[in-house]
Amino acid sequence: HAKRSGRGKVMVYTREMEEAAKHVTRIEQALRRAVSAGEVEPHFQPIVDLATRRVIGFETLARWTDRDLGPISPAVFIPIAEERGIIGPLSQLILRKATEAARAWPKDLFLSFNLSPSQLVDQNTGLHILSILDRNGFDPRRLEVEITETGLMNDPASAEKIVEDLKRVGIRVSLDDFGTGQSSLGRLREFHFDKLKIDRAFVSSILEDKPSEHIIRAILAMCEGLGMDVVAEGIEEEAQADRLIQFGCGGGQGYLFGKPADAEATLGYLRDSFRGAQRIKAV
Ligand code: C2E
Ligand code: MG
Ligand code: MG
Ligand code: MG
């Protein structure tokens, strides 16, 4: 009976959706509790000058382990936080902890920080960021915010106003995950970004795939013309780094140079890398 099986399918589908919604709600509730208890932690991944391998800054990446649910990826909890209106307090918690940790770093290193699309339609975002920097005595010129093209699309006028507010006090703005999503070159005329981050998808296939190579070279040429810095994301192999240097890419980030690590391990990483640099100088 077609009708019956059709109805059965609808029921199964509904039950699956119900389960999924319940799971999201469980994560939402656990996340609300974690945010008010201050239990989400910033981790830091080094960004290097490709040619010298010197660390120039760190990207802040949120990490959360729930008592019952275990570790949950930011790729899962950030979108839920956005959808359920928790992204503001979550983001402020992470920035507060990150700027506290970064006080122990050499002063020439920058800290970069991801902004979600919904934060670019909230005109309080700039004020919240500035008051955290002010309270923690963190120089705004050491902060970079990473935004994606999706974040600019919802309400470009609002996003532009927030970006202008941030730039006025010296915060740098970078375009994250370039080449994926709703990429539009027109956006690069409207906004001036200080930096562009080439998405891992191109970097991971740079050695095997001619189109990726051409796209990366075109992005690098464009950035040079527009006066933007470039960081290639997701570098895992020496051969990828070599190729990127050969094409003139300035900055790099990826497991090859370091995985995201907590504040304490990051200090250890810095100590080791400075010792390494001194050894090189001594030779
Ligand atoms: P993203 O901003 O593009 O961050 C880079 C992601 O690539 C991170 O994933 C990082 O761990 C991963 N990655 C770095 N190097 C490599 C590599 O060599 N190989 C591979 N396979 N992966 C690499 P993560 O930490 O899971 O974060 C995922 C996304 O979640 C981020 O993408 C960002 O969009 C978002 N996110 C993370 N923390 C925050 C936050 O505090 N606020 C906001 N709004 N979004 C965040
Ligand atoms: Mg990012
Ligand atoms: Mg990225
Ligand atoms: Mg990405």
CSV table of C-alpha atoms and ligand atoms in Angstrom, one decimal:
chain,number,residue,atom,x,y,z
A,1,HIS,CA,0.0,0.0,0.0
A,2,ALA,CA,1.6,3.2,-1.3
A,3,LYS,CA,-0.3,5.4,1.1
A,4,ARG,CA,0.7,3.4,4.2
A,5,SER,CA,4.4,3.2,3.3
A,6,GLY,CA,4.3,6.9,2.5
A,7,ARG,CA,2.8,7.7,5.9
A,8,GLY,CA,5.3,5.4,7.6
A,9,LYS,CA,8.2,7.3,6.0
A,10,VAL,CA,6.8,10.6,7.2
A,11,MET,CA,6.6,9.2,10.7
A,12,VAL,CA,10.2,8.0,10.6
A,13,TYR,CA,11.4,11.3,9.2
A,14,THR,CA,9.6,13.2,11.9
A,15,ARG,CA,11.0,11.0,14.7
A,16,GLU,CA,14.5,11.5,13.3
A,17,MET,CA,14.0,15.3,13.2
A,18,GLU,CA,12.6,15.2,16.7
A,19,GLU,CA,15.7,13.3,17.9
A,20,ALA,CA,18.0,15.8,16.2
A,21,ALA,CA,16.1,18.7,17.7
A,22,LYS,CA,16.3,17.2,21.2
A,23,HIS,CA,20.1,16.7,20.8
A,24,VAL,CA,20.6,20.3,19.7
A,25,THR,CA,18.5,21.4,22.7
A,26,ARG,CA,20.6,19.3,25.0
A,27,ILE,CA,23.8,20.8,23.7
A,28,GLU,CA,22.2,24.3,24.0
A,29,GLN,CA,21.4,23.8,27.6
A,30,ALA,CA,24.8,22.3,28.5
A,31,LEU,CA,26.5,25.2,26.6
A,32,ARG,CA,24.4,27.8,28.5
A,33,ARG,CA,25.5,26.3,31.7
A,34,ALA,CA,29.2,26.0,30.6
A,35,VAL,CA,29.2,29.7,29.5
A,36,SER,CA,27.9,31.0,32.8
A,37,ALA,CA,30.4,28.7,34.6
A,38,GLY,CA,33.2,30.0,32.4
A,39,GLU,CA,34.0,26.5,31.2
A,40,VAL,CA,34.7,27.1,27.5
A,41,GLU,CA,38.4,27.6,26.9
A,42,PRO,CA,40.4,29.3,24.2
A,43,HIS,CA,43.1,27.3,22.5
A,44,PHE,CA,45.7,28.9,20.3
A,45,GLN,CA,47.2,27.8,17.0
A,46,PRO,CA,50.4,29.4,15.8
A,47,ILE,CA,50.6,31.5,12.6
A,48,VAL,CA,54.1,31.7,11.1
A,49,ASP,CA,56.0,33.7,8.7
A,50,LEU,CA,56.5,31.0,6.1
A,51,ALA,CA,60.0,32.0,4.9
A,52,THR,CA,61.6,32.2,8.4
A,53,ARG,CA,59.2,29.9,10.4
A,54,ARG,CA,59.0,32.6,13.0
A,55,VAL,CA,55.7,32.7,15.0
A,56,ILE,CA,53.9,36.0,14.3
A,57,GLY,CA,50.6,35.4,16.1
A,58,PHE,CA,48.0,32.9,17.2
A,59,GLU,CA,44.4,32.2,16.2
A,60,THR,CA,42.0,31.7,19.1
A,61,LEU,CA,39.9,28.5,18.7
A,62,ALA,CA,37.2,27.7,21.2
A,63,ARG,CA,37.3,24.3,23.0
A,64,TRP,CA,34.6,22.8,25.2
A,65,THR,CA,34.2,19.5,27.0
A,66,ASP,CA,30.9,18.8,28.6
A,67,ARG,CA,30.8,16.5,31.7
A,68,ASP,CA,28.2,14.2,30.2
A,69,LEU,CA,28.4,14.9,26.4
A,70,GLY,CA,32.2,14.8,26.3
A,71,PRO,CA,34.3,17.0,23.9
A,72,ILE,CA,32.2,18.9,21.3
A,73,SER,CA,33.7,20.4,18.2
A,74,PRO,CA,33.3,24.2,17.7
A,75,ALA,CA,32.0,23.2,14.2
A,76,VAL,CA,29.0,21.9,16.1
A,77,PHE,CA,28.6,24.2,19.1
A,78,ILE,CA,29.3,27.5,17.4
A,79,PRO,CA,26.4,27.2,15.0
A,80,ILE,CA,24.1,26.1,17.8
A,81,ALA,CA,25.3,29.1,19.9
A,82,GLU,CA,24.5,31.4,17.0
A,83,GLU,CA,21.1,29.9,16.4
A,84,ARG,CA,20.1,29.9,20.0
A,85,GLY,CA,21.4,33.4,20.9
A,86,ILE,CA,24.3,32.4,23.1
A,87,ILE,CA,27.1,33.5,20.8
A,88,GLY,CA,27.4,37.0,22.4
A,89,PRO,CA,28.3,35.8,25.9
A,90,LEU,CA,30.2,32.8,24.6
A,91,SER,CA,32.4,35.0,22.4
A,92,GLN,CA,33.0,37.5,25.2
A,93,LEU,CA,34.1,34.7,27.5
A,94,ILE,CA,36.6,33.4,25.0
A,95,LEU,CA,38.0,36.9,24.2
A,96,ARG,CA,38.3,37.7,27.8
A,97,LYS,CA,40.3,34.5,28.5
A,98,ALA,CA,42.3,34.8,25.3
A,99,THR,CA,43.5,38.3,26.0
A,100,GLU,CA,44.4,37.4,29.6
A,101,ALA,CA,46.5,34.5,28.3
A,102,ALA,CA,48.1,36.7,25.6
A,103,ARG,CA,49.4,39.1,28.2
A,104,ALA,CA,52.2,36.7,28.9
A,105,TRP,CA,53.3,36.6,25.2
A,106,PRO,CA,56.0,38.7,23.5
A,107,LYS,CA,54.3,42.1,22.6
A,108,ASP,CA,54.9,41.8,18.9
A,109,LEU,CA,52.7,38.7,18.5
A,110,PHE,CA,49.1,39.3,17.4
A,111,LEU,CA,46.0,37.5,18.6
A,112,SER,CA,43.3,36.6,16.1
A,113,PHE,CA,39.7,35.9,17.0
A,114,ASN,CA,36.8,34.6,14.9
A,115,LEU,CA,33.6,36.6,14.7
A,116,SER,CA,30.3,34.8,13.8
A,117,PRO,CA,27.9,36.1,11.2
A,118,SER,CA,25.3,37.1,13.7
A,119,GLN,CA,27.8,39.2,15.6
A,120,LEU,CA,28.2,41.3,12.4
A,121,VAL,CA,24.5,42.3,12.6
A,122,ASP,CA,24.7,43.2,16.3
A,123,GLN,CA,25.8,46.9,16.6
A,124,ASN,CA,27.0,46.2,20.2
A,125,THR,CA,29.7,43.8,19.0
A,126,GLY,CA,32.3,46.6,18.7
A,127,LEU,CA,31.5,48.0,22.1
A,128,HIS,CA,31.8,44.6,23.8
A,129,ILE,CA,35.1,43.8,22.2
A,130,LEU,CA,36.6,47.2,23.1
A,131,SER,CA,35.5,47.0,26.7
A,132,ILE,CA,37.2,43.6,27.1
A,133,LEU,CA,40.4,44.9,25.6
A,134,ASP,CA,40.2,48.0,27.8
A,135,ARG,CA,39.6,46.0,30.9
A,136,ASN,CA,42.4,43.6,30.2
A,137,GLY,CA,44.8,46.3,29.0
A,138,PHE,CA,45.2,44.6,25.6
A,139,ASP,CA,46.4,46.9,22.8
A,140,PRO,CA,43.8,46.8,20.0
A,141,ARG,CA,46.5,47.0,17.4
A,142,ARG,CA,47.5,43.4,18.5
A,143,LEU,CA,44.0,42.1,17.8
A,144,GLU,CA,42.8,40.7,14.5
A,145,VAL,CA,39.2,39.6,13.9
A,146,GLU,CA,38.5,36.9,11.3
A,147,ILE,CA,35.2,37.2,9.4
A,148,THR,CA,33.8,35.1,6.6
A,149,GLU,CA,31.9,36.1,3.5
A,150,THR,CA,28.8,34.6,4.9
A,151,GLY,CA,29.1,37.1,7.8
A,152,LEU,CA,29.1,40.0,5.4
A,153,MET,CA,26.1,38.9,3.3
A,154,ASN,CA,23.3,39.0,5.9
A,155,ASP,CA,23.4,42.8,6.3
A,156,PRO,CA,26.4,44.3,4.5
A,157,ALA,CA,25.7,47.8,5.7
A,158,SER,CA,25.6,46.7,9.4
A,159,ALA,CA,28.7,44.6,9.0
A,160,GLU,CA,30.5,47.5,7.4
A,161,LYS,CA,29.7,49.8,10.2
A,162,ILE,CA,31.0,47.3,12.8
A,163,VAL,CA,34.1,46.7,10.8
A,164,GLU,CA,34.8,50.4,10.5
A,165,ASP,CA,34.3,50.8,14.3
A,166,LEU,CA,36.9,48.1,14.9
A,167,LYS,CA,39.4,49.5,12.3
A,168,ARG,CA,39.2,53.0,13.8
A,169,VAL,CA,40.9,51.8,17.0
A,170,GLY,CA,43.5,49.8,15.1
A,171,ILE,CA,42.0,46.3,15.1
A,172,ARG,CA,42.9,44.4,12.0
A,173,VAL,CA,40.3,42.6,9.9
A,174,SER,CA,40.9,39.4,8.0
A,175,LEU,CA,38.7,37.5,5.6
A,176,ASP,CA,38.6,33.9,6.7
A,177,ASP,CA,38.1,30.7,4.6
A,178,PHE,CA,38.6,32.6,1.4
A,179,GLY,CA,37.4,30.7,-1.7
A,180,THR,CA,34.6,28.7,-0.1
A,181,GLY,CA,31.0,29.7,0.5
A,182,GLN,CA,29.5,32.7,-1.2
A,183,SER,CA,32.8,34.1,-2.5
A,184,SER,CA,32.4,37.4,-4.3
A,185,LEU,CA,35.3,39.4,-5.6
A,186,GLY,CA,33.0,42.4,-5.5
A,187,ARG,CA,33.2,42.2,-1.7
A,188,LEU,CA,36.9,42.9,-1.9
A,189,ARG,CA,36.2,46.3,-3.5
A,190,GLU,CA,33.6,47.3,-1.0
A,191,PHE,CA,35.6,46.3,2.1
A,192,HIS,CA,39.2,46.8,2.8
A,193,PHE,CA,40.6,43.7,4.5
A,194,ASP,CA,44.0,43.8,6.1
A,195,LYS,CA,44.5,40.1,5.5
A,196,LEU,CA,43.1,37.2,3.6
A,197,LYS,CA,43.2,33.5,4.7
A,198,ILE,CA,43.2,31.0,1.9
A,199,ASP,CA,41.0,28.1,2.8
A,200,ARG,CA,42.5,24.7,3.6
A,201,ALA,CA,40.6,23.1,0.7
A,202,PHE,CA,43.0,24.7,-1.8
A,203,VAL,CA,46.1,24.2,0.4
A,204,SER,CA,45.5,20.5,0.9
A,205,SER,CA,45.3,19.9,-2.8
A,206,ILE,CA,48.1,22.3,-4.0
A,207,LEU,CA,50.5,19.5,-4.8
A,208,GLU,CA,48.2,17.2,-6.7
A,209,ASP,CA,45.8,19.5,-8.3
A,210,LYS,CA,46.6,22.1,-11.0
A,211,PRO,CA,43.4,24.1,-10.6
A,212,SER,CA,44.2,24.6,-6.9
A,213,GLU,CA,47.7,25.7,-7.7
A,214,HIS,CA,46.3,28.3,-10.2
A,215,ILE,CA,43.7,29.5,-7.8
A,216,ILE,CA,46.3,30.0,-5.1
A,217,ARG,CA,48.6,31.9,-7.4
A,218,ALA,CA,45.8,34.1,-8.6
A,219,ILE,CA,44.7,34.9,-5.0
A,220,LEU,CA,48.3,35.8,-4.1
A,221,ALA,CA,48.7,38.1,-7.1
A,222,MET,CA,45.4,39.7,-6.2
A,223,CYS,CA,46.4,40.2,-2.6
A,224,GLU,CA,49.6,41.8,-3.6
A,225,GLY,CA,47.8,44.3,-5.8
A,226,LEU,CA,45.3,45.1,-3.1
A,227,GLY,CA,47.9,45.4,-0.4
A,228,MET,CA,46.6,42.6,1.8
A,229,ASP,CA,48.6,40.1,3.8
A,230,VAL,CA,48.0,36.4,3.2
A,231,VAL,CA,47.9,33.4,5.4
A,232,ALA,CA,47.5,29.9,3.9
A,233,GLU,CA,45.4,27.6,6.3
A,234,GLY,CA,45.7,23.9,6.9
A,235,ILE,CA,49.4,23.3,6.0
A,236,GLU,CA,50.3,19.8,7.0
A,237,GLU,CA,53.3,18.9,4.9
A,238,GLU,CA,56.7,20.4,4.2
A,239,ALA,CA,56.2,20.1,0.5
A,240,GLN,CA,53.0,22.3,0.7
A,241,ALA,CA,54.9,24.9,2.7
A,242,ASP,CA,57.7,24.9,0.1
A,243,ARG,CA,55.4,25.3,-2.8
A,244,LEU,CA,53.6,28.2,-1.0
A,245,ILE,CA,56.9,30.0,-0.3
A,246,GLN,CA,57.8,29.5,-4.0
A,247,PHE,CA,54.5,31.2,-5.0
A,248,GLY,CA,55.3,34.1,-2.6
A,249,CYS,CA,52.8,33.4,0.2
A,250,GLY,CA,53.8,35.3,3.3
A,251,GLY,CA,52.0,33.5,6.2
A,252,GLY,CA,51.1,30.0,7.1
A,253,GLN,CA,49.1,28.1,9.6
A,254,GLY,CA,48.5,24.3,10.1
A,255,TYR,CA,49.4,21.2,11.9
A,256,LEU,CA,52.9,21.3,10.3
A,257,PHE,CA,53.7,24.3,12.6
A,258,GLY,CA,51.5,23.5,15.5
A,259,LYS,CA,48.1,22.3,16.5
A,260,PRO,CA,45.8,24.4,18.6
A,261,ALA,CA,46.9,24.1,22.3
A,262,ASP,CA,45.8,25.5,25.6
A,263,ALA,CA,47.2,28.7,27.2
A,264,GLU,CA,49.9,26.8,29.2
A,265,ALA,CA,51.1,24.6,26.3
A,266,THR,CA,51.2,27.7,24.2
A,267,LEU,CA,53.6,29.4,26.6
A,268,GLY,CA,55.8,26.3,26.4
A,269,TYR,CA,55.6,26.4,22.6
A,270,LEU,CA,56.8,30.0,22.7
A,271,ARG,CA,59.6,29.3,25.1
A,272,ASP,CA,60.8,26.4,22.8
A,273,SER,CA,60.5,28.4,19.6
A,274,PHE,CA,62.5,31.3,21.1
A,275,ARG,CA,65.2,29.0,22.3
A,276,GLY,CA,65.3,27.6,18.8
A,277,ALA,CA,65.7,31.1,17.4
A,278,GLN,CA,68.5,31.8,19.8
A,279,ARG,CA,70.3,28.6,18.7
A,280,ILE,CA,70.0,29.7,15.1
A,281,LYS,CA,71.5,33.1,15.9
A,282,ALA,CA,74.3,31.5,17.9
A,283,VAL,CA,75.4,29.3,14.9
B,1,C2E,P1,38.4,28.4,11.2
B,1,C2E,O1,38.3,29.8,11.8
B,1,C2E,O2,38.6,28.4,9.7
B,1,C2E,O3,39.6,27.7,12.0
B,1,C2E,C1,40.5,26.8,11.4
B,1,C2E,C2,40.2,25.4,11.7
B,1,C2E,O4,41.0,24.5,11.0
B,1,C2E,C3,40.2,25.0,13.1
B,1,C2E,O5,39.2,24.0,13.4
B,1,C2E,C4,41.6,24.3,13.2
B,1,C2E,O6,41.8,23.5,14.3
B,1,C2E,C5,41.7,23.6,11.9
B,1,C2E,N1,43.0,23.4,11.4
B,1,C2E,C6,44.1,24.1,11.6
B,1,C2E,N2,45.2,23.6,11.0
B,1,C2E,C7,44.8,22.5,10.4
B,1,C2E,C8,45.4,21.4,9.6
B,1,C2E,O7,46.6,21.5,9.3
B,1,C2E,N3,44.7,20.4,9.2
B,1,C2E,C9,43.4,20.3,9.5
B,1,C2E,N4,42.7,19.2,9.1
B,1,C2E,N5,42.7,21.2,10.2
B,1,C2E,C10,43.4,22.3,10.7
B,1,C2E,P2,38.3,24.0,14.7
B,1,C2E,O8,39.2,24.5,15.9
B,1,C2E,O9,37.6,22.7,14.8
B,1,C2E,O10,37.3,25.2,14.4
B,1,C2E,C11,36.4,25.1,13.4
B,1,C2E,C12,35.7,26.4,13.1
B,1,C2E,O11,34.9,26.8,14.2
B,1,C2E,C13,36.6,27.6,12.9
B,1,C2E,O12,37.1,27.5,11.6
B,1,C2E,C14,35.7,28.7,13.2
B,1,C2E,O13,34.9,29.0,12.1
B,1,C2E,C15,34.8,28.2,14.3
B,1,C2E,N6,35.3,28.6,15.6
B,1,C2E,C16,36.2,28.1,16.4
B,1,C2E,N7,36.4,28.8,17.5
B,1,C2E,C17,35.5,29.9,17.4
B,1,C2E,C18,35.2,31.0,18.2
B,1,C2E,O14,35.8,31.3,19.3
B,1,C2E,N8,34.2,31.9,17.7
B,1,C2E,C19,33.6,31.7,16.5
B,1,C2E,N9,32.7,32.6,16.2
B,1,C2E,N10,33.9,30.7,15.7
B,1,C2E,C20,34.9,29.8,16.2
B,2,MG,MG,39.4,31.5,11.6
B,3,MG,MG,39.7,29.6,8.5
B,4,MG,MG,37.9,27.0,8.0
